[in-house]
Coordinates of C-alpha atoms in Angstrom, one line a residue:
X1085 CA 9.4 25.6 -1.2
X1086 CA 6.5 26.2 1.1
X1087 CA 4.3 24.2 2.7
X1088 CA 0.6 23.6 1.2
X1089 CA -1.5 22.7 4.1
X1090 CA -4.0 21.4 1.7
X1091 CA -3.9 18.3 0.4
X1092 CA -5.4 15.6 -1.7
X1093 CA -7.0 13.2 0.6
X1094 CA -4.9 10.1 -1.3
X1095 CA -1.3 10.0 -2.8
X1096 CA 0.1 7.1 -4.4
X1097 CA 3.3 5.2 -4.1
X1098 CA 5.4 2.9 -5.8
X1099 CA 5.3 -0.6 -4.1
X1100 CA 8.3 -3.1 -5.2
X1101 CA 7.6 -7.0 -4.3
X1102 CA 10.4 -9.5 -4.3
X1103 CA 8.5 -13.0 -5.1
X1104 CA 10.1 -16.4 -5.9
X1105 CA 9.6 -17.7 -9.3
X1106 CA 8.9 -21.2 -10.1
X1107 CA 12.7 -22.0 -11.1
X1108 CA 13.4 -20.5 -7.8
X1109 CA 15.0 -17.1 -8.8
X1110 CA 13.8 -14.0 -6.9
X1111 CA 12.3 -11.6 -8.9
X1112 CA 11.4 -7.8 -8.2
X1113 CA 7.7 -6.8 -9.5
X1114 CA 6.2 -3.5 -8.4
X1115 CA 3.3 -1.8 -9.2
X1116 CA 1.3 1.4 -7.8
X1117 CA -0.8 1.7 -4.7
X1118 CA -2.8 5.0 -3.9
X1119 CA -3.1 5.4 0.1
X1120 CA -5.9 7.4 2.2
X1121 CA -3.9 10.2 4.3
X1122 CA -4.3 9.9 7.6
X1123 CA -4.3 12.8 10.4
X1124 CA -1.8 12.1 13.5
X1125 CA -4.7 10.4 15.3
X1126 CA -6.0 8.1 12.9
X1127 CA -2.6 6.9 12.9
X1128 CA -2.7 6.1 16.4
X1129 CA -5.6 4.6 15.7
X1130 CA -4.3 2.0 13.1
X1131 CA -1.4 1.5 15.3
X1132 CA -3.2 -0.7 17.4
X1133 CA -4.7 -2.6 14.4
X1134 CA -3.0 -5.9 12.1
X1135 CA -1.4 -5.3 8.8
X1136 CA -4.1 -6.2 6.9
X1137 CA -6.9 -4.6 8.9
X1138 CA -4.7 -1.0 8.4
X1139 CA -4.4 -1.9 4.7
X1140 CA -7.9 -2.4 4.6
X1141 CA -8.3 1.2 6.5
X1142 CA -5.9 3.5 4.0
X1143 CA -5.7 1.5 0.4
X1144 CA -7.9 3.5 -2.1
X1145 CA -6.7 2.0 -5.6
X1146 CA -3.8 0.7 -7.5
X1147 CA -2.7 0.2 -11.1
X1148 CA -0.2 -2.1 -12.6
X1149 CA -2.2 -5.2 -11.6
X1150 CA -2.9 -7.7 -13.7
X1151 CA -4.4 -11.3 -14.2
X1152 CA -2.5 -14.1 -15.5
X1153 CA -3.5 -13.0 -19.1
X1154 CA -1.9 -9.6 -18.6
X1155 CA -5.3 -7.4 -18.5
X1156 CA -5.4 -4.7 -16.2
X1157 CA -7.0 -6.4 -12.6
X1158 CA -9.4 -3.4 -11.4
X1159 CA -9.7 -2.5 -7.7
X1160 CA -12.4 -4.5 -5.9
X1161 CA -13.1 -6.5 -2.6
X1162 CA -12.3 -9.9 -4.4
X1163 CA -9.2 -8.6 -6.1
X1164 CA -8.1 -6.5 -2.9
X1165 CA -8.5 -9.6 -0.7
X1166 CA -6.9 -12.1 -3.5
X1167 CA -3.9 -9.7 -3.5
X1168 CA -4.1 -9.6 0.5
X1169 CA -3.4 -13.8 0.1
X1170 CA -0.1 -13.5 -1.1
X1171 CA 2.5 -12.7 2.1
X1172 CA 5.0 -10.7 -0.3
X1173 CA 2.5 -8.3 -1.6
X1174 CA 0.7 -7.7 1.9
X1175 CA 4.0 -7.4 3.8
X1176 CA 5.4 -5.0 0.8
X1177 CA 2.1 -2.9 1.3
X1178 CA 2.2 -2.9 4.8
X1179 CA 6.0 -1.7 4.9
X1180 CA 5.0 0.7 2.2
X1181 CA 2.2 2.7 4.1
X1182 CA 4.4 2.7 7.2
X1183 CA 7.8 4.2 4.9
X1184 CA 5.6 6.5 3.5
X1185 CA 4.4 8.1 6.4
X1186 CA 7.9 7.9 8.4
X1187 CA 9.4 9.4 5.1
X1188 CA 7.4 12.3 5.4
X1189 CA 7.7 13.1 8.5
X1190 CA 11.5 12.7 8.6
X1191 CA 11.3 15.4 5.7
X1192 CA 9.4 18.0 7.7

């Protein structure tokens, strides 16, 4: 297959969270994240940043999200940082940007 040098400027990716119920049990929960691409040296850049201040740099969107009644939760500042307060999800998204990029680079 050949390369396209032209891409989108986001992709998405599937982002699995491992939470602990209130019996105890681990469950899996995933949903989708879509993430800014980033040239070479932003990611330097956001190498010398936190987790959270690189998610706040490359997440664009998500879907699968949803409130305690099971409605669709849409992508804002209050529902980003909510979803930022919860130490599975923001580890899971951090891991995820991070995978995705060595995963593609690994490929080339």
């Amino acid at each position: 297959m050949a390369f396209k040098i032209s891409k989108s400027e986001t992709y998405q990716r599937q982002i699995d969270v491992v939470t602990v119920s209130e019996s105890g049990r681990h469950e899996k929960e995933n949903f989708k994240v879509t993430f800014r691409r980033c040239t070479n040296e932003q990611l330097d850049e956001l190498r010398k940043k936190t987790g959270r201040e690189v998610l706040q740099d490359v997440v664009a969107g998500w879907s699968g999200i949803t409130d305690d009644d099971g409605s669709a939760l849409p992508f804002n500042e209050e529902n980003f940082e909510a979803l930022l307060q919860i130490p599975a999800v923001s580890f899971a998204l951090v891991k995820g940007f991070w995978d995705s990029i060595v995963v593609a680079q690994e490929k080339n």
